[in-house]
Amino acid sequence: MIKKILIIIFLPFALYGCDYTPIYSADNSYDFYIEKIIQEGNGEINTLIRNKLKRYQKKESKKSFIIKNISSFKKNSLSKNKSGKTNQFLLSLEVQFIIKSENNEKDFVIKEEFSMKNFENEFDERNYERTIKNNMTELVVNNLIIQLSRMQ
């Protein structure tokens, strides 16, 4: 009984000493900022990208970038059953980035694909598709930030 009481008392103090910090904290340790974002293509994807890049638009650095992106999103039938109803969809996202800085310009394309099964409930399918779009744009933005940090 005394052991349980001592464990309950000392366990929070032992855990309090651990210095836990999340991997993807809000700390922006990059040495650049995004001056302007010009977008063309799919409006929903562009809105997601713009919202994810907002935290990099604070003017805290001397190195600045002007980003232009052209996005396209496609939902194609991947497989069908005997009656012609789609069983699986292929969701594909392609974003072309043109990045301009003071000294150079870089152009690259990021592609993401995901295979999604067809749902019986249309509402669930749209929600799942929205979640997949959000995850795919998160991957695209992370890849863009890596490219921006590599540019001189």
PDB file of C-alpha atoms in Angstrom:
ATOM      1  CA  MET A   1       0.000   0.000   0.000  1.00  0.00           C
ATOM      2  CA  ILE A   2       2.813   2.391   0.894  1.00  0.00           C
ATOM      3  CA  LYS A   3       4.601   1.489  -2.352  1.00  0.00           C
ATOM      4  CA  LYS A   4       1.550   2.482  -4.399  1.00  0.00           C
ATOM      5  CA  ILE A   5       1.256   5.804  -2.591  1.00  0.00           C
ATOM      6  CA  LEU A   6       4.961   6.554  -3.083  1.00  0.00           C
ATOM      7  CA  ILE A   7       4.743   5.664  -6.777  1.00  0.00           C
ATOM      8  CA  ILE A   8       1.702   7.896  -7.236  1.00  0.00           C
ATOM      9  CA  ILE A   9       3.479  10.773  -5.482  1.00  0.00           C
ATOM     10  CA  PHE A  10       6.898  10.479  -7.187  1.00  0.00           C
ATOM     11  CA  LEU A  11       5.814   9.469 -10.704  1.00  0.00           C
ATOM     12  CA  PRO A  12       4.601  12.975 -11.681  1.00  0.00           C
ATOM     13  CA  PHE A  13       7.897  14.492 -10.479  1.00  0.00           C
ATOM     14  CA  ALA A  14       9.900  11.974 -12.495  1.00  0.00           C
ATOM     15  CA  LEU A  15       7.841  12.638 -15.611  1.00  0.00           C
ATOM     16  CA  TYR A  16       7.982  16.385 -15.103  1.00  0.00           C
ATOM     17  CA  GLY A  17      11.760  16.245 -15.543  1.00  0.00           C
ATOM     18  CA  CYS A  18      11.411  14.852 -19.075  1.00  0.00           C
ATOM     19  CA  ASP A  19      11.772  17.570 -21.665  1.00  0.00           C
ATOM     20  CA  TYR A  20       9.196  16.668 -24.299  1.00  0.00           C
ATOM     21  CA  THR A  21       8.934  18.880 -27.357  1.00  0.00           C
ATOM     22  CA  PRO A  22       6.854  17.959 -30.406  1.00  0.00           C
ATOM     23  CA  ILE A  23       8.708  17.257 -33.633  1.00  0.00           C
ATOM     24  CA  TYR A  24       6.567  19.587 -35.718  1.00  0.00           C
ATOM     25  CA  SER A  25       6.339  22.459 -33.307  1.00  0.00           C
ATOM     26  CA  ALA A  26       5.296  25.908 -34.447  1.00  0.00           C
ATOM     27  CA  ASP A  27       8.893  27.105 -34.203  1.00  0.00           C
ATOM     28  CA  ASN A  28       9.852  28.520 -37.585  1.00  0.00           C
ATOM     29  CA  SER A  29      13.594  27.997 -37.761  1.00  0.00           C
ATOM     30  CA  TYR A  30      13.887  28.681 -41.491  1.00  0.00           C
ATOM     31  CA  ASP A  31      15.865  31.664 -42.672  1.00  0.00           C
ATOM     32  CA  PHE A  32      13.440  32.954 -45.317  1.00  0.00           C
ATOM     33  CA  TYR A  33       9.981  34.366 -45.810  1.00  0.00           C
ATOM     34  CA  ILE A  34       7.448  34.245 -48.622  1.00  0.00           C
ATOM     35  CA  GLU A  35       6.826  37.717 -49.975  1.00  0.00           C
ATOM     36  CA  LYS A  36       4.028  36.939 -52.425  1.00  0.00           C
ATOM     37  CA  ILE A  37       1.978  33.926 -53.525  1.00  0.00           C
ATOM     38  CA  ILE A  38       0.431  33.850 -56.999  1.00  0.00           C
ATOM     39  CA  GLN A  39      -1.954  30.956 -57.612  1.00  0.00           C
ATOM     40  CA  GLU A  40      -3.694  29.418 -60.614  1.00  0.00           C
ATOM     41  CA  GLY A  41      -5.680  26.242 -61.114  1.00  0.00           C
ATOM     42  CA  ASN A  42      -7.845  24.369 -58.607  1.00  0.00           C
ATOM     43  CA  GLY A  43      -9.337  26.823 -56.096  1.00  0.00           C
ATOM     44  CA  GLU A  44      -9.771  24.363 -53.223  1.00  0.00           C
ATOM     45  CA  ILE A  45      -6.177  23.121 -53.446  1.00  0.00           C
ATOM     46  CA  ASN A  46      -4.880  26.697 -53.767  1.00  0.00           C
ATOM     47  CA  THR A  47      -6.756  27.734 -50.623  1.00  0.00           C
ATOM     48  CA  LEU A  48      -5.265  24.823 -48.676  1.00  0.00           C
ATOM     49  CA  ILE A  49      -1.747  25.663 -49.900  1.00  0.00           C
ATOM     50  CA  ARG A  50      -2.155  29.368 -49.098  1.00  0.00           C
ATOM     51  CA  ASN A  51      -3.387  28.605 -45.563  1.00  0.00           C
ATOM     52  CA  LYS A  52      -0.459  26.257 -44.913  1.00  0.00           C
ATOM     53  CA  LEU A  53       2.071  28.841 -46.162  1.00  0.00           C
ATOM     54  CA  LYS A  54       0.745  31.746 -44.039  1.00  0.00           C
ATOM     55  CA  ARG A  55       3.175  31.130 -41.203  1.00  0.00           C
ATOM     56  CA  TYR A  56       6.100  31.602 -43.617  1.00  0.00           C
ATOM     57  CA  GLN A  57       4.920  35.069 -44.703  1.00  0.00           C
ATOM     58  CA  LYS A  58       6.263  36.892 -41.650  1.00  0.00           C
ATOM     59  CA  LYS A  59       9.081  39.253 -42.599  1.00  0.00           C
ATOM     60  CA  GLU A  60      11.711  38.061 -40.155  1.00  0.00           C
ATOM     61  CA  SER A  61      14.514  37.372 -42.615  1.00  0.00           C
ATOM     62  CA  LYS A  62      16.396  39.053 -45.429  1.00  0.00           C
ATOM     63  CA  LYS A  63      15.898  36.186 -47.887  1.00  0.00           C
ATOM     64  CA  SER A  64      12.511  36.427 -49.615  1.00  0.00           C
ATOM     65  CA  PHE A  65      10.711  34.414 -52.273  1.00  0.00           C
ATOM     66  CA  ILE A  66       7.886  35.050 -54.694  1.00  0.00           C
ATOM     67  CA  ILE A  67       6.001  31.823 -55.353  1.00  0.00           C
ATOM     68  CA  LYS A  68       3.695  31.052 -58.253  1.00  0.00           C
ATOM     69  CA  ASN A  69       1.850  27.754 -58.222  1.00  0.00           C
ATOM     70  CA  ILE A  70      -0.353  26.080 -60.809  1.00  0.00           C
ATOM     71  CA  SER A  71      -2.376  23.242 -59.326  1.00  0.00           C
ATOM     72  CA  SER A  72      -4.551  20.521 -60.787  1.00  0.00           C
ATOM     73  CA  PHE A  73      -6.557  17.811 -59.050  1.00  0.00           C
ATOM     74  CA  LYS A  74      -8.075  14.810 -60.828  1.00  0.00           C
ATOM     75  CA  LYS A  75     -10.334  12.008 -59.646  1.00  0.00           C
ATOM     76  CA  ASN A  76     -10.246   9.148 -62.134  1.00  0.00           C
ATOM     77  CA  SER A  77     -11.830   5.720 -62.073  1.00  0.00           C
ATOM     78  CA  LEU A  78      -9.198   3.083 -61.314  1.00  0.00           C
ATOM     79  CA  SER A  79     -11.300  -0.087 -61.399  1.00  0.00           C
ATOM     80  CA  LYS A  80     -14.927  -0.981 -62.081  1.00  0.00           C
ATOM     81  CA  ASN A  81     -17.125  -3.957 -61.274  1.00  0.00           C
ATOM     82  CA  LYS A  82     -19.125  -6.007 -63.814  1.00  0.00           C
ATOM     83  CA  SER A  83     -22.059  -3.596 -63.776  1.00  0.00           C
ATOM     84  CA  GLY A  84     -19.829  -0.624 -64.587  1.00  0.00           C
ATOM     85  CA  LYS A  85     -19.857   0.966 -61.130  1.00  0.00           C
ATOM     86  CA  THR A  86     -16.494   2.286 -59.947  1.00  0.00           C
ATOM     87  CA  ASN A  87     -14.825   0.300 -57.139  1.00  0.00           C
ATOM     88  CA  GLN A  88     -11.701   2.436 -56.741  1.00  0.00           C
ATOM     89  CA  PHE A  89     -10.714   5.974 -57.624  1.00  0.00           C
ATOM     90  CA  LEU A  90      -7.266   7.396 -58.281  1.00  0.00           C
ATOM     91  CA  LEU A  91      -6.853  10.842 -56.742  1.00  0.00           C
ATOM     92  CA  SER A  92      -3.946  12.703 -58.291  1.00  0.00           C
ATOM     93  CA  LEU A  93      -2.628  16.116 -57.331  1.00  0.00           C
ATOM     94  CA  GLU A  94      -0.030  17.945 -59.403  1.00  0.00           C
ATOM     95  CA  VAL A  95       1.378  21.316 -58.401  1.00  0.00           C
ATOM     96  CA  GLN A  96       3.920  23.234 -60.464  1.00  0.00           C
ATOM     97  CA  PHE A  97       5.918  25.797 -58.504  1.00  0.00           C
ATOM     98  CA  ILE A  98       7.871  28.706 -59.976  1.00  0.00           C
ATOM     99  CA  ILE A  99      10.008  30.261 -57.259  1.00  0.00           C
ATOM    100  CA  LYS A 100      11.733  33.596 -57.733  1.00  0.00           C
ATOM    101  CA  SER A 101      14.326  34.957 -55.369  1.00  0.00           C
ATOM    102  CA  GLU A 102      16.762  37.845 -55.636  1.00  0.00           C
ATOM    103  CA  ASN A 103      19.408  35.932 -57.568  1.00  0.00           C
ATOM    104  CA  ASN A 104      17.704  32.971 -59.242  1.00  0.00           C
ATOM    105  CA  GLU A 105      14.517  31.287 -60.374  1.00  0.00           C
ATOM    106  CA  LYS A 106      13.584  27.644 -59.913  1.00  0.00           C
ATOM    107  CA  ASP A 107      10.789  25.618 -61.481  1.00  0.00           C
ATOM    108  CA  PHE A 108       9.689  22.170 -60.270  1.00  0.00           C
ATOM    109  CA  VAL A 109       6.623  19.933 -60.158  1.00  0.00           C
ATOM    110  CA  ILE A 110       5.356  17.934 -57.190  1.00  0.00           C
ATOM    111  CA  LYS A 111       2.958  15.029 -57.829  1.00  0.00           C
ATOM    112  CA  GLU A 112       0.987  13.037 -55.272  1.00  0.00           C
ATOM    113  CA  GLU A 113      -1.360  10.106 -55.936  1.00  0.00           C
ATOM    114  CA  PHE A 114      -3.722   8.136 -53.726  1.00  0.00           C
ATOM    115  CA  SER A 115      -5.987   5.169 -54.419  1.00  0.00           C
ATOM    116  CA  MET A 116      -9.381   5.471 -52.706  1.00  0.00           C
ATOM    117  CA  LYS A 117     -12.169   2.906 -52.585  1.00  0.00           C
ATOM    118  CA  ASN A 118     -15.712   3.878 -53.474  1.00  0.00           C
ATOM    119  CA  PHE A 119     -18.020   4.386 -50.483  1.00  0.00           C
ATOM    120  CA  GLU A 120     -21.705   3.490 -50.440  1.00  0.00           C
ATOM    121  CA  ASN A 121     -22.447   6.708 -48.568  1.00  0.00           C
ATOM    122  CA  GLU A 122     -21.708   9.790 -50.676  1.00  0.00           C
ATOM    123  CA  PHE A 123     -21.318  12.042 -47.622  1.00  0.00           C
ATOM    124  CA  ASP A 124     -18.610   9.791 -46.135  1.00  0.00           C
ATOM    125  CA  GLU A 125     -16.850   9.637 -49.490  1.00  0.00           C
ATOM    126  CA  ARG A 126     -16.736  13.438 -49.818  1.00  0.00           C
ATOM    127  CA  ASN A 127     -15.430  13.829 -46.255  1.00  0.00           C
ATOM    128  CA  TYR A 128     -12.760  11.195 -46.826  1.00  0.00           C
ATOM    129  CA  GLU A 129     -11.786  12.817 -50.129  1.00  0.00           C
ATOM    130  CA  ARG A 130     -11.501  16.197 -48.383  1.00  0.00           C
ATOM    131  CA  THR A 131      -9.222  14.639 -45.751  1.00  0.00           C
ATOM    132  CA  ILE A 132      -7.061  13.060 -48.453  1.00  0.00           C
ATOM    133  CA  LYS A 133      -6.797  16.418 -50.281  1.00  0.00           C
ATOM    134  CA  ASN A 134      -5.703  18.079 -47.047  1.00  0.00           C
ATOM    135  CA  ASN A 135      -3.054  15.407 -46.418  1.00  0.00           C
ATOM    136  CA  MET A 136      -1.779  15.574 -49.987  1.00  0.00           C
ATOM    137  CA  THR A 137      -1.418  19.367 -49.857  1.00  0.00           C
ATOM    138  CA  GLU A 138       0.397  19.020 -46.525  1.00  0.00           C
ATOM    139  CA  LEU A 139       2.932  16.741 -48.242  1.00  0.00           C
ATOM    140  CA  VAL A 140       3.266  19.180 -51.153  1.00  0.00           C
ATOM    141  CA  VAL A 141       3.838  22.161 -48.832  1.00  0.00           C
ATOM    142  CA  ASN A 142       6.409  20.238 -46.767  1.00  0.00           C
ATOM    143  CA  ASN A 143       8.260  19.373 -49.972  1.00  0.00           C
ATOM    144  CA  LEU A 144       8.099  23.037 -51.051  1.00  0.00           C
ATOM    145  CA  ILE A 145       9.539  24.221 -47.723  1.00  0.00           C
ATOM    146  CA  ILE A 146      12.412  21.757 -48.097  1.00  0.00           C
ATOM    147  CA  GLN A 147      13.091  23.101 -51.592  1.00  0.00           C
ATOM    148  CA  LEU A 148      12.977  26.702 -50.345  1.00  0.00           C
ATOM    149  CA  SER A 149      15.407  25.965 -47.523  1.00  0.00           C
ATOM    150  CA  ARG A 150      17.868  24.463 -50.034  1.00  0.00           C
ATOM    151  CA  MET A 151      17.812  27.505 -52.321  1.00  0.00           C
ATOM    152  CA  GLN A 152      20.573  30.072 -51.832  1.00  0.00           C
TER     153      GLN A 152
END
